[in-house]
Short mmCIF file of C-alpha atoms in Angstrom, two decimals:
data_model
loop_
_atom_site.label_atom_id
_atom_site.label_comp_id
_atom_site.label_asym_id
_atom_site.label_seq_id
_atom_site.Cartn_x
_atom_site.Cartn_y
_atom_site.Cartn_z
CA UNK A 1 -22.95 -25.36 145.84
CA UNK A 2 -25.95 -24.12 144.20
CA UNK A 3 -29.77 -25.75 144.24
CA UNK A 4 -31.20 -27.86 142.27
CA UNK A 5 -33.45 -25.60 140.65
CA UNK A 6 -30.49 -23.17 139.97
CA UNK A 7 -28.46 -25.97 138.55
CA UNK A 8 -31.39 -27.21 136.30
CA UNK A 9 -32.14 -23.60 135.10
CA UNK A 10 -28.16 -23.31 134.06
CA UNK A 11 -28.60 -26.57 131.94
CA UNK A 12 -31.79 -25.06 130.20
CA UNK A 13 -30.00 -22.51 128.98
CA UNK A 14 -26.60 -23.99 128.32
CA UNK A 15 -28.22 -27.01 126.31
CA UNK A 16 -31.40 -26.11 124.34
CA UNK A 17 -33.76 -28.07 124.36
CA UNK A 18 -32.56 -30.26 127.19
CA UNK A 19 -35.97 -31.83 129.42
CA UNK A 20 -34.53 -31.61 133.65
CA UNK A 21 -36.95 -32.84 135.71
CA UNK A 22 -36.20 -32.84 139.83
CA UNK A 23 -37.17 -36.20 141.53
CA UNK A 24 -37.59 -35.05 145.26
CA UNK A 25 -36.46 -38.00 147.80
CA UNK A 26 -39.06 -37.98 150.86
CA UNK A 27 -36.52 -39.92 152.73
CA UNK A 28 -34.35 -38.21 155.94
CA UNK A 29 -31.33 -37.96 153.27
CA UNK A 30 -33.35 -35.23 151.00
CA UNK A 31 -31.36 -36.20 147.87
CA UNK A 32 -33.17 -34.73 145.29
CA UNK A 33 -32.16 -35.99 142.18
CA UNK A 34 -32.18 -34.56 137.92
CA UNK A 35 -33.78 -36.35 135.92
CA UNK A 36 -32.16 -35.70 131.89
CA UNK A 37 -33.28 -37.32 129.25
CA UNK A 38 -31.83 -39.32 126.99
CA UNK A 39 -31.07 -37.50 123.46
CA UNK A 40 -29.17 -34.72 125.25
CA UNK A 41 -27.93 -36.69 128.10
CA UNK A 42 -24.19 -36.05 126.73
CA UNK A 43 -24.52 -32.51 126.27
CA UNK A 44 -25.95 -32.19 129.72
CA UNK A 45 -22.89 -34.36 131.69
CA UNK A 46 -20.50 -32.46 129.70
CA UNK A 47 -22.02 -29.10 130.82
CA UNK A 48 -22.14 -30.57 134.49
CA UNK A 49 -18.40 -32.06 134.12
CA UNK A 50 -17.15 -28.24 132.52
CA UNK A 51 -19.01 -25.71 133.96
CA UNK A 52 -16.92 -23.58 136.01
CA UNK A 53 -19.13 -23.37 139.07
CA UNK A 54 -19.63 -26.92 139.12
CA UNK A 55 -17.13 -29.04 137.62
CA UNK A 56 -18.66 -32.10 138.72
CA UNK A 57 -14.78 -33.74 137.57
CA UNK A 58 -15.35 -37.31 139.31
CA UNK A 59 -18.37 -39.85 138.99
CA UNK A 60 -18.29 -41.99 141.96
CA UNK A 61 -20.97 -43.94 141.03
CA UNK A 62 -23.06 -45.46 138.80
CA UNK A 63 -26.03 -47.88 139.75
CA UNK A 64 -29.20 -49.28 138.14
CA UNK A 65 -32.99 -49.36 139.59
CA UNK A 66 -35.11 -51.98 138.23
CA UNK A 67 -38.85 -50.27 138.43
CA UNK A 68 -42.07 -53.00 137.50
CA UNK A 69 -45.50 -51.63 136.30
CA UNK A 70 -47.47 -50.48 139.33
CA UNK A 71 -50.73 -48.92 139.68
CA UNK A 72 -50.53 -45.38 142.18
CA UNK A 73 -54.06 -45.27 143.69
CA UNK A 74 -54.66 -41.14 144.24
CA UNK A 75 -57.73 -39.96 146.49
CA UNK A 76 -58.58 -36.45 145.53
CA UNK A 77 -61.66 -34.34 147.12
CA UNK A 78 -64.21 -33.24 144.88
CA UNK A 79 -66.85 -30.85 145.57
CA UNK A 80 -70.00 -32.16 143.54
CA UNK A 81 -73.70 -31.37 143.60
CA UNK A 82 -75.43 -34.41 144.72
CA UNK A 83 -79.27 -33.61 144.99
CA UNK A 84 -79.06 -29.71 144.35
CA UNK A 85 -76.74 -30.07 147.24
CA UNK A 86 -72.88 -29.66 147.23
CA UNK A 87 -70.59 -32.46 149.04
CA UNK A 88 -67.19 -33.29 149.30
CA UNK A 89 -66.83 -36.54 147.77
CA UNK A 90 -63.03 -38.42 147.58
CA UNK A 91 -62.91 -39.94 144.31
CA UNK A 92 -59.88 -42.41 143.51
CA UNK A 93 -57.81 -42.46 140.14
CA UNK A 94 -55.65 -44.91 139.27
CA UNK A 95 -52.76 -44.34 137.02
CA UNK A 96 -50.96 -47.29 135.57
CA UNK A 97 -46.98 -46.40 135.47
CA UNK A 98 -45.43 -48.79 132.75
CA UNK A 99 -41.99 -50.36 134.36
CA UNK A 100 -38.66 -48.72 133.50
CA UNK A 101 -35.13 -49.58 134.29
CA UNK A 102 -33.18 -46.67 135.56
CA UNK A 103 -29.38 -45.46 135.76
CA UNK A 104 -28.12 -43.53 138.59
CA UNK A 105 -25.33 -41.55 138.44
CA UNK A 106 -23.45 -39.80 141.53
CA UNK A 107 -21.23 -36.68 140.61
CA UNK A 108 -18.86 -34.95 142.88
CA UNK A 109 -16.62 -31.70 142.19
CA UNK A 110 -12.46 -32.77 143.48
CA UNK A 111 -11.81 -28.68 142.47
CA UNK A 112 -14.48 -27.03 144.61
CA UNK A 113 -14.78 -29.63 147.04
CA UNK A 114 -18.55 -30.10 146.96
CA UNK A 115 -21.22 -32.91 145.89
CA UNK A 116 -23.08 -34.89 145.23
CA UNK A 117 -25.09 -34.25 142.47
CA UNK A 118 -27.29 -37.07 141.27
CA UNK A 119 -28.38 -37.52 137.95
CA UNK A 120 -30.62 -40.16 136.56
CA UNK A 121 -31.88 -41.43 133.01
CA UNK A 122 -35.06 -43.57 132.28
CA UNK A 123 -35.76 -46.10 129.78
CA UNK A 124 -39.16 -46.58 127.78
CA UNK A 125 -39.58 -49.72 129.04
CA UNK A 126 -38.42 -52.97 130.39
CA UNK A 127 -38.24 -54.82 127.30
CA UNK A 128 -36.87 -53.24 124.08
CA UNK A 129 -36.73 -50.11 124.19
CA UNK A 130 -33.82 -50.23 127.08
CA UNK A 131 -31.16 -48.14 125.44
CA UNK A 132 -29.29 -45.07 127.59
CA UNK A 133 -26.90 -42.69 126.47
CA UNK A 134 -23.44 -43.67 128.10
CA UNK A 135 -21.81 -41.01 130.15
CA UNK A 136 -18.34 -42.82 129.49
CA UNK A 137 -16.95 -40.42 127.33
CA UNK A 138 -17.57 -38.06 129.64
CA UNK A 139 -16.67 -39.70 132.67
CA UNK A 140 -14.08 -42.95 132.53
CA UNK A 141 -14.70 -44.03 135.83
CA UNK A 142 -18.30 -45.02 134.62
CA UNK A 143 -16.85 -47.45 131.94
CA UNK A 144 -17.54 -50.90 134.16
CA UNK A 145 -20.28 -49.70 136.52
CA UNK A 146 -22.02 -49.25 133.22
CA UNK A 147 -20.55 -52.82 132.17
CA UNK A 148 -22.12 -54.47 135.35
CA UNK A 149 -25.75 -52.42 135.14
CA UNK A 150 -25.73 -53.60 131.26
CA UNK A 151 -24.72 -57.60 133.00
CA UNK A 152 -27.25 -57.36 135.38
CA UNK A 153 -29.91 -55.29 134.92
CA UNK A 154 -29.78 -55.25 131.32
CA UNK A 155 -29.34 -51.52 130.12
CA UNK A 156 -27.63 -51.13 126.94
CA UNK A 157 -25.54 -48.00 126.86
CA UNK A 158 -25.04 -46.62 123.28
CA UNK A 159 -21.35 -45.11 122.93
CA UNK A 160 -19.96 -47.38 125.40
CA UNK A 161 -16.70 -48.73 124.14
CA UNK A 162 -16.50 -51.84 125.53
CA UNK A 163 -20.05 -53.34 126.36
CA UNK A 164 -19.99 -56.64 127.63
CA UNK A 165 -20.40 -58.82 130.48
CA UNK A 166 -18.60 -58.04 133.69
CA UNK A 167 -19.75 -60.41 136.38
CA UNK A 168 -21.68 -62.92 134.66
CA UNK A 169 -20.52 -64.89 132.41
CA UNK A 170 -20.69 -63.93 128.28
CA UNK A 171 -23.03 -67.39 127.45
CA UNK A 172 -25.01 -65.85 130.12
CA UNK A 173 -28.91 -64.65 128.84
CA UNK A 174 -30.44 -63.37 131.86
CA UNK A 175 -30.01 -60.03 134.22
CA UNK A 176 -29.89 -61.22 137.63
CA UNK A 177 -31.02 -58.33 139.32
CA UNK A 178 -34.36 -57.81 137.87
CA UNK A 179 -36.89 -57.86 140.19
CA UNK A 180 -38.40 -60.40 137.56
CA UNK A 181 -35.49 -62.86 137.54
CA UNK A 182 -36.11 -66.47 138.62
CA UNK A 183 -33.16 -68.32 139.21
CA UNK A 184 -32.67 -71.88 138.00
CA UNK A 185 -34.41 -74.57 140.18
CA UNK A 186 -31.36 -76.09 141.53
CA UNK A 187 -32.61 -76.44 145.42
CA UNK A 188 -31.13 -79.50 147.80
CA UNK A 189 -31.56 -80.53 150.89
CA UNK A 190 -31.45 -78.23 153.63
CA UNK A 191 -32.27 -78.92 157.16
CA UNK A 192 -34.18 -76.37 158.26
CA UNK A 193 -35.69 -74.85 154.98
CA UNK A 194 -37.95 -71.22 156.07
CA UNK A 195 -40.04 -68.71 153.78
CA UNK A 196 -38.52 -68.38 150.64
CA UNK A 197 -36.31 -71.63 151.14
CA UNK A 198 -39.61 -73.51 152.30
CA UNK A 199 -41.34 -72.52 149.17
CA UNK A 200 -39.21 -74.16 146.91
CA UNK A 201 -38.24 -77.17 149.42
CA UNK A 202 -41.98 -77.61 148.99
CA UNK A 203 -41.72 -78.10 145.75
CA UNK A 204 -39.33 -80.70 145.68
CA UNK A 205 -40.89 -82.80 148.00
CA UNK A 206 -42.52 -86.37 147.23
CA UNK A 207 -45.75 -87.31 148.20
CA UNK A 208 -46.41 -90.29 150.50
CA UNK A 209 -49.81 -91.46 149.73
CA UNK A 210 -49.47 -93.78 152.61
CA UNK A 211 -48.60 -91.31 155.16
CA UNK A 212 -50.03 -88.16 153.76
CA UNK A 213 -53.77 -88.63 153.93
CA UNK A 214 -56.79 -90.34 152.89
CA UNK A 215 -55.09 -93.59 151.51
CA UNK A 216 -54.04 -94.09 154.98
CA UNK A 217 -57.57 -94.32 156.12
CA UNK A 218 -58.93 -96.07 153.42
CA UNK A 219 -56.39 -98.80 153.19
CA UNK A 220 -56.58 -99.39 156.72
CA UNK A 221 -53.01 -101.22 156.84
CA UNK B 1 -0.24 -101.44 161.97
CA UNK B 2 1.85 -103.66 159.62
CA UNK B 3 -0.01 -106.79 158.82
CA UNK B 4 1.78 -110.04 159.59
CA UNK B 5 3.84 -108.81 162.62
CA UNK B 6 2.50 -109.21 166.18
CA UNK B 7 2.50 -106.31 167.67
CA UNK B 8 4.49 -107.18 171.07
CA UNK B 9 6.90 -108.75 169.25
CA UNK B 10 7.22 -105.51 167.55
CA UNK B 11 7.60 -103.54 170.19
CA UNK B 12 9.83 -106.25 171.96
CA UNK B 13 12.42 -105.81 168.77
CA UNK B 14 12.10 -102.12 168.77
CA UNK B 15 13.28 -101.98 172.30
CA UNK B 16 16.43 -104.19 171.11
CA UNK B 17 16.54 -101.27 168.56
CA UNK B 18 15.41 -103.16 165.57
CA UNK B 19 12.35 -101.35 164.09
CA UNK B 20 10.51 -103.94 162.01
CA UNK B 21 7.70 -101.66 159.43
CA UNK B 22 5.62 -102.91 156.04
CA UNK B 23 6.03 -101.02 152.69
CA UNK B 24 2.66 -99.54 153.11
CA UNK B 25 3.28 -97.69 156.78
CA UNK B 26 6.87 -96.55 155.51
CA UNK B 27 5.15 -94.94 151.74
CA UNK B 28 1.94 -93.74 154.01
CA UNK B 29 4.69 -92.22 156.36
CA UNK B 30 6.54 -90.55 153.70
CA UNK B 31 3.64 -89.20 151.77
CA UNK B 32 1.52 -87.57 154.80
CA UNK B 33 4.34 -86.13 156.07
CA UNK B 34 4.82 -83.99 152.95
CA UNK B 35 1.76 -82.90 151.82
CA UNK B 36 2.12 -80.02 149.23
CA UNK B 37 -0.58 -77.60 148.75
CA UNK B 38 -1.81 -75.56 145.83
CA UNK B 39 -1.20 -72.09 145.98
CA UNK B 40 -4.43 -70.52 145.36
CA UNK B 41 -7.24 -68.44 147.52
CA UNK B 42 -10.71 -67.61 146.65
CA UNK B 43 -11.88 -65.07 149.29
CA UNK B 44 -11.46 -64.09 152.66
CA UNK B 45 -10.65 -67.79 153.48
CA UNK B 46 -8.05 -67.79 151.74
CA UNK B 47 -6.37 -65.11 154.83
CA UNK B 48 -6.48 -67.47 157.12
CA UNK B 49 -5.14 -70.21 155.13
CA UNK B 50 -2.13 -67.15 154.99
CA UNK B 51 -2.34 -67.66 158.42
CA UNK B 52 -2.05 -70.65 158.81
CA UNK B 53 1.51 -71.14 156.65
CA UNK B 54 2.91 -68.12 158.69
CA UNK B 55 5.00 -68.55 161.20
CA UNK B 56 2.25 -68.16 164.31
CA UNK B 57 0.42 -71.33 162.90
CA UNK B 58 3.10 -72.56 160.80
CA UNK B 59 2.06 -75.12 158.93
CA UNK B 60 5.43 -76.19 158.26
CA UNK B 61 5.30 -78.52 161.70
CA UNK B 62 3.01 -80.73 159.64
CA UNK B 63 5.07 -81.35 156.57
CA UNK B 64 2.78 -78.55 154.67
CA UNK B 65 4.65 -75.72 154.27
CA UNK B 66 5.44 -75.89 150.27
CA UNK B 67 2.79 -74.29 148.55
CA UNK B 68 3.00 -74.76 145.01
CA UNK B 69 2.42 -72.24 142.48
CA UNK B 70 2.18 -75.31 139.89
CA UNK B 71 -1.37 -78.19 139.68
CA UNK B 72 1.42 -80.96 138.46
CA UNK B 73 3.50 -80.43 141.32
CA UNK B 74 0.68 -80.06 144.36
CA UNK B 75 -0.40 -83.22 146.09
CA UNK B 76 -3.87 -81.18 148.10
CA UNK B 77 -6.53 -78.34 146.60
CA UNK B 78 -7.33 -76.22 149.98
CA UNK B 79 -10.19 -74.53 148.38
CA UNK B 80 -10.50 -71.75 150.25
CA UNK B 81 -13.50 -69.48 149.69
CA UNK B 82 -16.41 -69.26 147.49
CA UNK B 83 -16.35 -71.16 144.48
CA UNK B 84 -18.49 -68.61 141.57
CA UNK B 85 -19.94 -70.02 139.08
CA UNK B 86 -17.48 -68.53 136.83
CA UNK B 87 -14.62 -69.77 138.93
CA UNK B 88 -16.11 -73.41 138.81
CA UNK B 89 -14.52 -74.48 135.83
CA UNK B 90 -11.31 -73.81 136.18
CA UNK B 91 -11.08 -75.05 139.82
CA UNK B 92 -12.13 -78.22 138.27
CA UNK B 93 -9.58 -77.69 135.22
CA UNK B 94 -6.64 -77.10 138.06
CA UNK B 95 -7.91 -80.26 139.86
CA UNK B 96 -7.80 -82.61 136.80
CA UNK B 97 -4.06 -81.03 136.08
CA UNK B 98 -2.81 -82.00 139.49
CA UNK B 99 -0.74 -85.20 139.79
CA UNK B 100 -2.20 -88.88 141.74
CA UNK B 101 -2.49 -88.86 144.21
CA UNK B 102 -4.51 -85.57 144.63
CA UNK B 103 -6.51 -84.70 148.02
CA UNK B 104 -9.37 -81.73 148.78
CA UNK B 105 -9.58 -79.96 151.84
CA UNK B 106 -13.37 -77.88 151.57
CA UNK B 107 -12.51 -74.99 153.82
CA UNK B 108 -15.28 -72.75 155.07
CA UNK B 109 -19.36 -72.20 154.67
CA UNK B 110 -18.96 -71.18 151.00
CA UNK B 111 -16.49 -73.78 149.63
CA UNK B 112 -18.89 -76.69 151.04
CA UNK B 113 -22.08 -75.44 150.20
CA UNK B 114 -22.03 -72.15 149.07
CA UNK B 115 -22.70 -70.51 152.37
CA UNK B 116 -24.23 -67.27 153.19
CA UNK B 117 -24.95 -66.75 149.06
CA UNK B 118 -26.20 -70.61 148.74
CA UNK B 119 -29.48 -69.12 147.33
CA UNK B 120 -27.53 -66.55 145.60
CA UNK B 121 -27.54 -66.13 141.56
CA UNK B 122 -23.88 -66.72 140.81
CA UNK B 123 -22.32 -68.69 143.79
CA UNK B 124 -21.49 -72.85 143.22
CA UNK B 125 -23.50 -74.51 145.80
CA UNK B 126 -20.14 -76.37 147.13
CA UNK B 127 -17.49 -77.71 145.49
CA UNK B 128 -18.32 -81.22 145.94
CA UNK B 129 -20.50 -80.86 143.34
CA UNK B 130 -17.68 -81.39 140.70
CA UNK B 131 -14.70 -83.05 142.32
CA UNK B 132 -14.45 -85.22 145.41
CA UNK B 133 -13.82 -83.55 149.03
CA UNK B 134 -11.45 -85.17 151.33
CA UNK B 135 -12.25 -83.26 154.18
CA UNK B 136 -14.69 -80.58 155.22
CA UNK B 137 -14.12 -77.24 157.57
CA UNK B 138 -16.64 -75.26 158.70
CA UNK B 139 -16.86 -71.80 159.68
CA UNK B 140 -16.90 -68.47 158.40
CA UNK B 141 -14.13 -68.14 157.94
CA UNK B 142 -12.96 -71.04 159.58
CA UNK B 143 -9.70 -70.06 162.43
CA UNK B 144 -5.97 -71.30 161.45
CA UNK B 145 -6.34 -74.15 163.88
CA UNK B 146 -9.58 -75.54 162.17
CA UNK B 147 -8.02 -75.35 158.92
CA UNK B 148 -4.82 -77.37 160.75
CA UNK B 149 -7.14 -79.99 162.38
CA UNK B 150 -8.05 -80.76 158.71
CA UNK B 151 -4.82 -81.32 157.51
CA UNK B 152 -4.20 -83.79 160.54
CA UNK B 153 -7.57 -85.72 159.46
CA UNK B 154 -6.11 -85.40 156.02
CA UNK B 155 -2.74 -87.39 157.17
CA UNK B 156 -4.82 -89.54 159.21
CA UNK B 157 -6.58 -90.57 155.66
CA UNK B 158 -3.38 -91.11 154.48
CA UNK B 159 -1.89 -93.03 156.81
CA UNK B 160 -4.75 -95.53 156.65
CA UNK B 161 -4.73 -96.12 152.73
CA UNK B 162 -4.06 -99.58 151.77
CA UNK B 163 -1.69 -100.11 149.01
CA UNK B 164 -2.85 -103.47 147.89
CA UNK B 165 -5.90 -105.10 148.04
CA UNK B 166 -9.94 -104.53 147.23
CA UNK B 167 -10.01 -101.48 150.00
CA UNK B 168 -6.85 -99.85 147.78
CA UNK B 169 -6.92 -96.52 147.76
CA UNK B 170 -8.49 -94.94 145.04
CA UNK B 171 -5.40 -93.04 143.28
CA UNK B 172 -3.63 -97.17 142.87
CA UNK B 173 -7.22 -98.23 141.56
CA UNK B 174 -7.04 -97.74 137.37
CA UNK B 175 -11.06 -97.79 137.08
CA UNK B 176 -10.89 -94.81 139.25
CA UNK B 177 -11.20 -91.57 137.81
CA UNK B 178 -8.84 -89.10 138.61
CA UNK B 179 -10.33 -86.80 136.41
CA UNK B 180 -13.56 -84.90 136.17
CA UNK B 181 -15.47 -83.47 133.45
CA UNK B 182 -15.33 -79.92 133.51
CA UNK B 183 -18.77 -77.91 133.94
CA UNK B 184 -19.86 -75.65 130.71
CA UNK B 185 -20.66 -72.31 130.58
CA UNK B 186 -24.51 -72.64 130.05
CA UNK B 187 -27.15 -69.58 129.24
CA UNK B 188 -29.07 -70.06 132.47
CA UNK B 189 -26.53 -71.70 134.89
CA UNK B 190 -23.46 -74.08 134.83
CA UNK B 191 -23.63 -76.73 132.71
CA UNK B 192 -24.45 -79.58 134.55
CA UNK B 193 -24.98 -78.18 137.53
CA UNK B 194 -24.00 -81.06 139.32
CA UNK B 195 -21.70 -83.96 138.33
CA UNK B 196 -24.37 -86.91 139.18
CA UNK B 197 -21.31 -89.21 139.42
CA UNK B 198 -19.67 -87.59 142.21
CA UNK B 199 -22.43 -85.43 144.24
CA UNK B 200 -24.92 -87.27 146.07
CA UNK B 201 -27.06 -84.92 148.08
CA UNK B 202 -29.13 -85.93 151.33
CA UNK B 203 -32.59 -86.32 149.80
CA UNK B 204 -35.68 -84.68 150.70
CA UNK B 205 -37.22 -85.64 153.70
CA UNK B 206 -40.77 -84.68 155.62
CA UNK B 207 -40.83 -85.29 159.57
#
């Protein structure tokens, strides 16, 4: 199968005006991933689903990523003149990345045997602007892995022809799997309660003045 | 155990083959002896409880054998597997539909207290929350023969009902409930999360 950068350059010119981006993985797997974007997301799949070369025919999987705000600290070396004389100095930028939720999609070709190709779409934001193109027209094995990221991550997929709840139930307001979501404090009693567990056991416990601290000493029962 | 018999003059009859019993051992005897399950799994408990009616196990020796595809004809709910919070309400629903008198075996981690996804986002914390448990198994999941020693604590229960009396069991008591209220779908969790009538939790305690 051809590169990345081949693959992206074929979309360019198949689908004008189409933004590719490649998001390199740095872990041991190496997959490198496209990044579309979202007004020509459908035009893109179906160039990636009927291309001849590729005919990515079968999506195997669709996921969704849940990304906060975070701050990436960057140390650059600068060469300044510092008292007519020039030094190296490391000066640090920070850039403040606004949170985005994130759809993963992992293609593979059934006619030529080869794969996968990931591709992966970006909202604005976390909040309302959290609307992605749906690839189910294009690929029908996405229709309830795009169900279950809108159920729990909260990504609403415009052209989707059957958007609702999958796991959860419909009543259901929250998205589970956002790295923001605090479930209901319903804790009871377990023995031997550790981290997380201890945390909220902690919570739930009731102070004894007479065993706890000063009022012991003072009261001198 | 008949009350109002000695029991060597019992036994003294019964060897002159004259078996002298009370209306409460012979309907105890008759009813443990024929217990009829529910036919329903919830997970990977649910293969052993397979198992377990198959002829290796063969529940069948303990007068078990007819599951029930039917609540109004099943006598015990083996609830066997984790209990979502989605599934909640109709387990409850099935339990209400099921005739007096109705038992609960709680088999494995999940259907007691949720398990390995207690602190999970969708999984009921046990069963007991909602309807009473007869009898707990753990294990995960728990073998055939666990799920077996249950039903022989179940017919022990049974067997030592009282038909009559202020210790009557609770399916002959009419200020009993036999049913339960069943939970809500709410927007944050189940609605309530815990039936305060029937779940009474170990409370909180510092060593």
């Amino acid at each position: 199968m051809e590169g990345l950068e081949q693959i992206k350059a074929r979309i360019e010119a198949a689908v004008p005006g189409a933004k590719i981006e490649i998001l390199q993985n740095a872990s041991p797997s190496q997959q490198h991933s496209l990044k579309i974007d979202n007004e020509h997301a459908g035009d893109v799949a179906k160039f990636l689903r009927d291309d001849p070369a590729l005919r990515l025919d079968f999506c195997s999987n669709v996921t969704g990523v849940d990304w906060l705000d975070r701050t990436v600290k960057k140390t650059v070396k600068v060469k300044k003149v510092i008292d007519g004389e020039e030094k190296e100095v490391a000066e640090t930028t920070e850039e403040k990345i606004t949170g985005y939720l994130e759809a993963v999609y992992h293609l593979f070709s059934m006619t030529h045997k080869h794969g996968p190709v990931i591709i992966r779409m970006r909202t604005t934001d976390r909040a309302q602007n959290v609307c992605l193109t749906s690839l189910t027209p294009i690929w029908r094995s996405a229709e309830f892995q795009e169900r279950e990221i809108f159920d729990l991550y909260g990504i609403r997929f415009d052209g989707h022809p059957d958007l609702r709840r999958i796991l959860m139930w419909d009543e259901f307001e929250d998205h589970p799997m956002r790295k923001d979501y605090r479930q209901p404090d319903d804790y009871e009693y377990e023995p031997t309660p550790h981290d997380e567990v201890l945390e909220k056991a902690k919570g739930h416990y009731v102070s004894r003045p007479e065993l706890d601290g000063a009022e012991k000493i003072t009261t001198q029962r | 155990m008949s009350e109002g018999i000695d029991e060597g003059l019992r036994s003294k009859l019964q060897q002159q083959g004259v078996w002298v019993t009370s209306m409460q051992e012979l309907y105890n005897w008759g009813r443990k002896n024929s217990i009829w399950p529910l036919q329903f799994g919830l997970a990977c408990c649910a293969i052993e409880m397979i198992a377990t009616a198959a002829s290796r196990y063969d529940i069948a020796r303990f007068g078990g054998e007819v599951f029930r595809p039917s609540p109004r004809q099943a006598d015990l709910m083996i609830v066997a597997g984790t209990v979502t919070k989605k599934m909640a309400p109709q387990i409850v629903r099935l339990y209400n539909q099921m005739a007096d008198p109705k038992y609960v075996i709680a088999m494995g981690a999940c259907a007691i207290s949720g398990g390995p996804f207690k602190e999970g986002y969708n999984v009921l914390k046990g069963i007991d929350r909602y309807i009473p448990v007869d009898v707990y198994i753990p294990g995960c999941p728990p073998r055939p023969e666990a799920l077996l020693h249950a039903f022989m604590e179940l017919q022990r229960k049974i067997d030592e009902q009282k038909l009559n009396g202020a210790n009557k069991a609770a399916h002959l008591d009419p200020d009993q409930p036999s049913e339960f209220p069943v939970p809500a779908f709410g927007k944050r969790d189940l609605e309530p999360p815990a039936n305060s009538n029937v779940f009474h939790p170990p409370a909180i305690e510092r060593v």
